[in-house]
Short mmCIF file of C-alpha atoms in Angstrom, two decimals:
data_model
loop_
_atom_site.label_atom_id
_atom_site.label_comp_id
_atom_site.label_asym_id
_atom_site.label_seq_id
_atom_site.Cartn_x
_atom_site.Cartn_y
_atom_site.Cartn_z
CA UNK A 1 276.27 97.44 62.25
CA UNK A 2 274.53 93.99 62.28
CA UNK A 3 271.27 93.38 61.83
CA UNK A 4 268.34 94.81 64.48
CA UNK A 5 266.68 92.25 66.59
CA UNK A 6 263.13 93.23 66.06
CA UNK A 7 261.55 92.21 69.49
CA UNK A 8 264.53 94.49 70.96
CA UNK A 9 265.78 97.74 69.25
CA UNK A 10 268.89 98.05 71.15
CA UNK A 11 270.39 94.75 70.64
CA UNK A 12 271.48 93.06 67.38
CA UNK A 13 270.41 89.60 66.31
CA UNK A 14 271.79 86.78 67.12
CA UNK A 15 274.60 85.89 64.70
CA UNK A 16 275.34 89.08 63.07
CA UNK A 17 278.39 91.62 64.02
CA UNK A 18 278.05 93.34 66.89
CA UNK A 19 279.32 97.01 66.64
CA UNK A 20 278.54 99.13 69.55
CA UNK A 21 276.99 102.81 69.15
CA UNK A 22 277.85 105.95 71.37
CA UNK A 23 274.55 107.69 72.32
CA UNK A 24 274.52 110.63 69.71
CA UNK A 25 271.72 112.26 70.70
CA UNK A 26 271.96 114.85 73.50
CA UNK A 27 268.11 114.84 73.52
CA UNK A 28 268.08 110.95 74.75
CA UNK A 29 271.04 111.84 76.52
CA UNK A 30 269.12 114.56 78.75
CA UNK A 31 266.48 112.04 78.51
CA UNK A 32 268.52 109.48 80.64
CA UNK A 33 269.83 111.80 82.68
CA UNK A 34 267.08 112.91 84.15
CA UNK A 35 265.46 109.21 84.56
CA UNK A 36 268.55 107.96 86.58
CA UNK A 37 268.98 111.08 88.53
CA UNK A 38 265.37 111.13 89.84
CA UNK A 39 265.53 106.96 90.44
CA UNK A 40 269.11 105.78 91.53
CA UNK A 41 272.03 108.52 92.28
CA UNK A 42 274.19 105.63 91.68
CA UNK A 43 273.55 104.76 88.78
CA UNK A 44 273.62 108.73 87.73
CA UNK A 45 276.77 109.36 88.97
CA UNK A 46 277.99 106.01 86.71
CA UNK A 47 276.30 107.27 83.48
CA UNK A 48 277.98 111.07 84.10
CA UNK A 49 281.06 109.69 85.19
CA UNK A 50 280.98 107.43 82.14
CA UNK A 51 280.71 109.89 79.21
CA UNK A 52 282.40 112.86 80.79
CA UNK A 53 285.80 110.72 81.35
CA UNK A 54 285.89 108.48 78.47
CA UNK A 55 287.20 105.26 80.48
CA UNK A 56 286.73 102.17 80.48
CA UNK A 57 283.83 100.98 82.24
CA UNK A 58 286.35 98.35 84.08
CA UNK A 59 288.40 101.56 85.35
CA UNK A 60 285.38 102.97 86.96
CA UNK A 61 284.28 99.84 88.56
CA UNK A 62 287.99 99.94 90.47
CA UNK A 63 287.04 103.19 91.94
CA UNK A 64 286.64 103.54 96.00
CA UNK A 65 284.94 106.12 98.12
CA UNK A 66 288.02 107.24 99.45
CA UNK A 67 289.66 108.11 95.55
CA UNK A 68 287.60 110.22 95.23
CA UNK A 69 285.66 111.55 98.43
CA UNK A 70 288.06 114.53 99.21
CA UNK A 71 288.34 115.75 95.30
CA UNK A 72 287.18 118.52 94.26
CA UNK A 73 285.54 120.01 91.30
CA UNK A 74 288.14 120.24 88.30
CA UNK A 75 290.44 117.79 90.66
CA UNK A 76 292.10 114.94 89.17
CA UNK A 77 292.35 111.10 90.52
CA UNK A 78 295.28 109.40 88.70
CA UNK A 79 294.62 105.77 87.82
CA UNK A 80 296.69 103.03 86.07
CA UNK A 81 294.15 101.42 83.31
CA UNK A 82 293.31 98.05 84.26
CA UNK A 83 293.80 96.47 80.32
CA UNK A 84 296.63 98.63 78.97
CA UNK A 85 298.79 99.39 82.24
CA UNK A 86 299.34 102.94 81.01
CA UNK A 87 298.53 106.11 83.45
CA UNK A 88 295.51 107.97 83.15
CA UNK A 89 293.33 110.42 85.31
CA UNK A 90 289.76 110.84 86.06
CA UNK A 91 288.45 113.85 86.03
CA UNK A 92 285.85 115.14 88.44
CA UNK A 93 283.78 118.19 86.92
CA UNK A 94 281.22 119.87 88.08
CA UNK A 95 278.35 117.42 87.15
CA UNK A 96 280.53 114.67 88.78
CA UNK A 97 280.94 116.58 91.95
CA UNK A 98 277.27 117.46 91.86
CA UNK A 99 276.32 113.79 91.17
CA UNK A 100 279.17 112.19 93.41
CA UNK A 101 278.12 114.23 96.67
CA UNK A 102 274.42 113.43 96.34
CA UNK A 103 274.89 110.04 95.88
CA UNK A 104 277.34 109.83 99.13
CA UNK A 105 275.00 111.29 101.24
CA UNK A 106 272.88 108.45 100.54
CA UNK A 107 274.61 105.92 102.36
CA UNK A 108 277.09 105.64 105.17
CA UNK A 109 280.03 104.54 102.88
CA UNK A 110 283.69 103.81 104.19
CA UNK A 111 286.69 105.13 102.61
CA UNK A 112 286.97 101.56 101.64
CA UNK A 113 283.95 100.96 99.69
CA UNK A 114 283.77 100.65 95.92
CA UNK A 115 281.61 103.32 95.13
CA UNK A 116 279.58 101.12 92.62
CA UNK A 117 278.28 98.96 95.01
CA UNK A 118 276.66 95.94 93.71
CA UNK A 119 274.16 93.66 96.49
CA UNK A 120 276.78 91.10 96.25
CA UNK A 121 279.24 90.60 99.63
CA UNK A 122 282.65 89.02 99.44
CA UNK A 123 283.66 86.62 102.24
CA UNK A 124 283.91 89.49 104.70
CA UNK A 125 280.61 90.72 104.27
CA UNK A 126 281.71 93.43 102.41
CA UNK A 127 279.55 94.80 99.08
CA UNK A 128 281.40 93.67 95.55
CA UNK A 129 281.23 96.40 93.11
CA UNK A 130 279.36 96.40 89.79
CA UNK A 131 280.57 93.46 87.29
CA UNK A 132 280.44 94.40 83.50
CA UNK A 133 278.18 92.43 82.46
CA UNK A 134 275.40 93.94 85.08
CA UNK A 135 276.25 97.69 83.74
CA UNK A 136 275.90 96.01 80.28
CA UNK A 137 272.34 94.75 81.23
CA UNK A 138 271.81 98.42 83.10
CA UNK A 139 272.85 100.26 79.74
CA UNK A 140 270.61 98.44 77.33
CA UNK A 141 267.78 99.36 79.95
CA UNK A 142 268.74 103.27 79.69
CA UNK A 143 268.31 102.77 76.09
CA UNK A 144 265.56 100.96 75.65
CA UNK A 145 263.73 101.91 72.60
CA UNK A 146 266.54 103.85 70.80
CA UNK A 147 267.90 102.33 67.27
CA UNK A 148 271.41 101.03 67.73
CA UNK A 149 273.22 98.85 69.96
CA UNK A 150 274.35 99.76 73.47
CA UNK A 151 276.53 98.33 76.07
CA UNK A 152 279.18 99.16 78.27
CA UNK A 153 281.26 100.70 75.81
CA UNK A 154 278.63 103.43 74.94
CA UNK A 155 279.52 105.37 77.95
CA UNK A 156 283.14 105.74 76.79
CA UNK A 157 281.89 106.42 72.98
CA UNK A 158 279.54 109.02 74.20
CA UNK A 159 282.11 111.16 75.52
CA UNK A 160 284.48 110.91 72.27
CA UNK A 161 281.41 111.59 69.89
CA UNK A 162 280.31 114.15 71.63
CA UNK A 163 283.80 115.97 72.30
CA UNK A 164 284.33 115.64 68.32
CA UNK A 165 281.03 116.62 67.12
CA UNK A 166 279.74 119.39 69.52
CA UNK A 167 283.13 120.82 70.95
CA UNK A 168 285.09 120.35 67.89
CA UNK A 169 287.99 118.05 69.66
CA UNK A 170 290.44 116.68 67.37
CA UNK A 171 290.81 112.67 66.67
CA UNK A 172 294.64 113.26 67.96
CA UNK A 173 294.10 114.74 71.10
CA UNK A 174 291.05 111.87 72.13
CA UNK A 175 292.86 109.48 70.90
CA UNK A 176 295.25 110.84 73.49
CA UNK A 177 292.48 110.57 75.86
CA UNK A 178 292.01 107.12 75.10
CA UNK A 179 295.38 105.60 75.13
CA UNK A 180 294.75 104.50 71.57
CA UNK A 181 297.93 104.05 69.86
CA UNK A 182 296.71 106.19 66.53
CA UNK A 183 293.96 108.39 65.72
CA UNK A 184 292.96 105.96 62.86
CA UNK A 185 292.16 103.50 66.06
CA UNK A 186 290.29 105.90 67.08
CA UNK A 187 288.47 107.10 64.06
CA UNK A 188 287.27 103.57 63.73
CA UNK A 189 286.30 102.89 67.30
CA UNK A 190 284.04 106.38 67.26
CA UNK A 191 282.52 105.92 63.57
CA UNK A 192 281.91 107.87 61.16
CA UNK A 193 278.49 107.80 59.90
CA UNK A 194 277.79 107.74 55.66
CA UNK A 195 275.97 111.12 56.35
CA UNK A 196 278.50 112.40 58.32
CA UNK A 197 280.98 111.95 55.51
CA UNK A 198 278.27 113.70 52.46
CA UNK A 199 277.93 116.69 54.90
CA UNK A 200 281.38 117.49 53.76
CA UNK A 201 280.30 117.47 50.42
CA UNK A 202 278.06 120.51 51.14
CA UNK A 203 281.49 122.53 52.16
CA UNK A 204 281.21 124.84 48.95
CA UNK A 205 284.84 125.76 48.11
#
């Protein structure tokens, strides 16, 4: 990863190669969690629906009220990725559902409605969703203070670290999830940490 840009922990200098982390941490992930759920149920429901799917952040931007309104918990809403054309789903679990219904009930939202809402209209008046670059801006504020750099990305990271380091998933099957075309794609997109690899070491045989 490049090097840190000391007035912002998060971010890398200018110049050097930017490598984006997952948040590995369940403790800051809790931490975030909790922040966005007690200050904007919209921008909850985007963080949980971000690393408990593993999509791309431009995928959940294309989202409307009326995908996913009706679905219930463990349903399924089948999508077509906007950058590789392939099929995929979105799943809605029970945190989703939780997070999707509270944040509905917030505002009277038409079927529609991007659920992202951003405060920009289109020509008929009617709200634009999210860009990337303004989750970008709202990720690097969730992290604030944590070592690494964070972005859109992160969200979709999150949910493969996570899945391979607390539930044991295999690089083959999320690399399934991912629509990478090899697990060694996705071995290098997740990262494997120089500790990571000398904790093997300690397997006594």
């Amino acid at each position: 990863m490049g090097k840190l840009n000391g007035n912002n922990p998060n971010h890398p200098s200018k110049g050097s190669n930017i490598t984006v982390d997952p948040i590995r941490d369940e403790k800051h992930i809790k931490q975030i969690k909790r922040k966005l759920k007690k200050d904007s149920p919209r921008d909850y429901l985007l963080f949980v629906m971000g690393i408990n799917n593993g999509l791309r952040i431009s995928d959940l931007l294309n989202v409307k009220v009326g995908d996913v309104r009706n679905l219930a918990a463990g349903e399924t809403l089948q999508i077509v990725e906007q950058k590789t054309k392939k099929k995929n789903v979105l799943m809605v679990n029970h945190t989703i559902y939780e997070a999707l219904h509270h944040y509905l009930k917030t505002t009277p939202f038409t079927d529609s409605d991007y659920l992202f809402q951003s405060r920009n209209k289109d020509e008929q008046g009617n709200p634009k969703p999210l860009t990337r670059e303004t989750v970008s801006k709202m990720v690097k504020t969730w992290t604030e203070g944590m070592q690494g750099n964070y972005s859109t990305h992160s969200l979709r990271k999150t949910w493969g670290y996570i899945q391979r380091t607390k539930f044991g998933v295999s690089f083959e099957v999320i690399c399934k999830r991912f629509n990478h075309t090899s697990p060694a794609i996705t071995m290098r997109y997740l990262g494997i940490e120089d500790k990571e690899v000398n904790g093997i070491l300690l397997n006594e045989i």
